[in-house]
Amino acid sequence: MYKGRDFIGKPLVCYESGEKFDKIEDLIFDQNSNQLLGFLVNESKWFSSTQILLLKDVQVIGPDAVITPSKSTVVAAKEIPAIHYVMERNNILNGTRILTVDGHDLGIIVDLYFDEKTGQVEGYEVSGGLFADTYSGRSFVPALQTLKIGRDVAFVPTQTAQLMEEQVGGIRGAMQTVTDKVQETAQGTGDKVQELTEQVVHAVAGFTVEQAQGRRSQQFVRAKEGSIITAPGQIVTELIIKQAKVTGKEKELLEAVGLTTQGAMQNQAGQFMTEAGARLKSTGENTGETLQSGAKGLWSQIKDSAKEIQEMGTEAIEKKRIQGALGRAVNRVILDQQDDVILNVGELITHQAIASARQAQVLELLLSSVYTDKPNLTLEDMRAPHAGRDAL
């Protein structure tokens, strides 16, 4: 998906001639279909002179320009009845307040996010409201269906607010489950507390990109071509995790929800150990010492395991990146610390090259220099210089 305001001021480039010939001035949004229809290119106070570019006529959306097949794709708005109708209605999206049908204020619309292929609006950036971020004051409202836009407010279903709530998962879920069990078994022995401790450590060991699901993203995660995988304030879904895997952005997604560094893990564990401690205190003085001891053991094991778990996650991501790089060419010269060439531009990444780069402490540079575009090559160009050992 893309963010609407990112397009305002972006130049239009004609593929036919390679010429920059205009720029985008605004978005054309249809509230009935909840869809972005196109872009306002040259707005005039006289509707008959207004020029537009339909989304379906865009050839490529790039990070620095929008490419069209030819200049003729920019047409007069009056020639497109659907556009004429929308612009006559004068849809005003920016500055509209969103309320759920049961009266919860979700904030004021400042931007929208849309699918670049269909134009379907996937969500709104809003200022203020029930879920506003403490620092930025913004949040992400998912677009479940068409907005019912009135003169002052737009209405969305009640379940929209429910989808904006961060879901319990990962360490948070494990800690809450265990502290519940500790309270239930407050009359138990130290052995039971130890058993619960082991359950938490086991749960934390499953720390993968899937743990991002249900959490709120704190920053943009973008694919290489610039499309947005997740936006600030957006709750991470299964589809977002799938997109992160396809684009190799698992690490960035984990960072966006605060789940990669040892400090983040310890902070979260510490937060919920405080909750656990409060529950333990309420169980009474007779069992307090036993449970306090168990809680300390629980915290100690999580703290000791945090670094190991972080390394496990990092190793898994690195292994996947290596698998994706093997057999592909590099797009830059890879040098070791003595400036000896490990791989030249266009040479294939091999297991030996991976080992050499690791030894020279330039593995990250190598993995960040993989040529991923689709090359225009013949079959012969793609062959290795010698026959495969196991070929027929």
Short mmCIF file of C-alpha atoms in Angstrom, two decimals, residues 66-197:
data_model
loop_
_atom_site.label_atom_id
_atom_site.label_comp_id
_atom_site.label_asym_id
_atom_site.label_seq_id
_atom_site.Cartn_x
_atom_site.Cartn_y
_atom_site.Cartn_z
CA VAL A 66 4.99 8.21 -11.17
CA ILE A 67 5.51 6.79 -14.66
CA THR A 68 2.77 6.82 -17.29
CA PRO A 69 2.90 5.12 -20.72
CA SER A 70 2.40 8.44 -22.50
CA LYS A 71 1.31 12.02 -21.96
CA SER A 72 -2.10 11.16 -23.39
CA THR A 73 -3.02 9.34 -20.17
CA VAL A 74 -3.57 12.74 -18.55
CA VAL A 75 -7.05 13.79 -19.65
CA ALA A 76 -9.67 16.41 -18.91
CA ALA A 77 -11.79 15.53 -15.87
CA LYS A 78 -14.98 16.34 -17.78
CA GLU A 79 -14.26 13.42 -20.16
CA ILE A 80 -14.64 10.84 -17.35
CA PRO A 81 -18.23 10.77 -16.02
CA ALA A 82 -17.29 8.98 -12.78
CA ILE A 83 -14.65 11.61 -12.01
CA HIS A 84 -17.03 14.40 -12.98
CA TYR A 85 -19.59 13.05 -10.50
CA VAL A 86 -17.08 12.69 -7.65
CA MET A 87 -15.61 16.16 -8.14
CA GLU A 88 -19.06 17.74 -8.35
CA ARG A 89 -19.85 16.25 -4.93
CA ASN A 90 -16.65 17.86 -3.63
CA ASN A 91 -15.72 15.00 -1.28
CA ILE A 92 -13.76 16.44 1.62
CA LEU A 93 -11.89 13.68 3.40
CA ASN A 94 -9.04 15.57 5.06
CA GLY A 95 -10.11 17.06 8.39
CA THR A 96 -13.16 14.80 8.81
CA ARG A 97 -13.62 13.30 12.28
CA ILE A 98 -14.19 9.52 12.47
CA LEU A 99 -16.68 8.16 14.99
CA THR A 100 -17.78 4.57 15.53
CA VAL A 101 -21.54 4.07 15.26
CA ASP A 102 -21.63 3.68 19.05
CA GLY A 103 -19.95 7.05 19.56
CA HIS A 104 -16.21 6.42 20.08
CA ASP A 105 -13.95 9.15 18.69
CA LEU A 106 -11.15 7.62 16.57
CA GLY A 107 -9.58 10.92 15.50
CA ILE A 108 -9.49 13.37 12.59
CA ILE A 109 -8.45 12.14 9.13
CA VAL A 110 -5.15 13.62 7.92
CA ASP A 111 -4.28 11.07 5.21
CA LEU A 112 -5.25 7.74 3.67
CA TYR A 113 -3.48 4.52 2.70
CA PHE A 114 -4.46 2.73 -0.50
CA ASP A 115 -3.66 -0.37 -2.54
CA GLU A 116 -1.69 0.74 -5.58
CA LYS A 117 -3.26 -1.91 -7.86
CA THR A 118 -6.95 -1.55 -7.01
CA GLY A 119 -7.08 1.89 -5.42
CA GLN A 120 -8.98 0.38 -2.50
CA VAL A 121 -8.49 2.41 0.68
CA GLU A 122 -6.90 0.19 3.33
CA GLY A 123 -6.85 2.64 6.20
CA TYR A 124 -6.64 6.22 7.40
CA GLU A 125 -4.01 8.15 9.29
CA VAL A 126 -5.81 10.11 12.00
CA SER A 127 -4.78 12.73 14.53
CA GLY A 128 -6.00 12.37 18.10
CA GLY A 129 -8.74 10.00 19.10
CA LEU A 130 -9.02 6.97 21.33
CA PHE A 131 -5.83 5.23 20.17
CA ALA A 132 -3.57 8.23 19.49
CA ASP A 133 0.13 7.55 19.98
CA THR A 134 1.51 9.41 23.01
CA TYR A 135 4.48 10.81 21.08
CA SER A 136 3.11 11.54 17.59
CA GLY A 137 -0.59 11.95 18.40
CA ARG A 138 -1.42 9.82 15.34
CA SER A 139 -2.98 6.38 14.83
CA PHE A 140 -4.10 4.07 12.00
CA VAL A 141 -7.81 3.37 11.43
CA PRO A 142 -8.41 0.27 9.26
CA ALA A 143 -10.94 0.71 6.44
CA LEU A 144 -13.38 -2.16 6.94
CA GLN A 145 -15.98 -0.84 4.54
CA THR A 146 -17.24 2.35 2.96
CA LEU A 147 -17.17 5.42 5.19
CA LYS A 148 -20.52 7.05 5.85
CA ILE A 149 -19.40 10.65 5.48
CA GLY A 150 -21.65 13.39 6.81
CA ARG A 151 -21.19 17.15 7.02
CA ASP A 152 -19.11 17.02 10.20
CA VAL A 153 -18.18 13.39 10.86
CA ALA A 154 -17.68 10.02 9.16
CA PHE A 155 -19.07 6.86 10.75
CA VAL A 156 -17.39 3.45 10.87
CA PRO A 157 -18.58 0.13 12.38
CA THR A 158 -18.06 -0.60 16.09
CA GLN A 159 -15.65 -3.45 15.27
CA THR A 160 -13.22 -0.92 13.76
CA ALA A 161 -12.26 0.19 17.27
CA GLN A 162 -11.93 -3.44 18.35
CA LEU A 163 -9.45 -4.08 15.52
CA MET A 164 -7.38 -1.10 16.67
CA GLU A 165 -6.77 -2.63 20.09
CA GLU A 166 -3.36 -4.22 20.56
CA GLN A 167 -3.71 -7.96 21.14
CA VAL A 168 -1.88 -9.86 23.89
CA GLY A 169 0.86 -12.09 22.53
CA GLY A 170 4.49 -13.13 22.88
CA ILE A 171 6.07 -12.37 26.26
CA ARG A 172 3.01 -10.35 27.29
CA GLY A 173 0.66 -13.27 26.76
CA ALA A 174 3.03 -15.75 28.39
CA MET A 175 3.53 -13.53 31.41
CA GLN A 176 -0.16 -12.86 31.91
CA THR A 177 -1.03 -16.54 31.57
CA VAL A 178 1.61 -17.54 34.09
CA THR A 179 0.79 -14.84 36.61
CA ASP A 180 -2.84 -15.95 36.44
CA LYS A 181 -1.72 -19.50 37.19
CA VAL A 182 0.50 -18.31 40.03
CA GLN A 183 -2.43 -16.61 41.65
CA GLU A 184 -4.60 -19.71 41.22
CA THR A 185 -1.96 -21.96 42.77
CA ALA A 186 -0.87 -19.56 45.49
CA GLN A 187 -1.05 -22.31 48.10
CA GLY A 188 1.30 -24.53 46.07
CA THR A 189 4.95 -25.30 46.61
CA GLY A 190 8.17 -23.93 45.19
CA ASP A 191 8.19 -26.87 42.75
CA LYS A 192 4.97 -25.61 41.15
CA VAL A 193 6.36 -22.12 40.79
CA GLN A 194 9.47 -23.61 39.18
CA GLU A 195 7.24 -25.51 36.76
CA LEU A 196 5.51 -22.26 35.80
CA THR A 197 8.90 -20.60 35.39
#
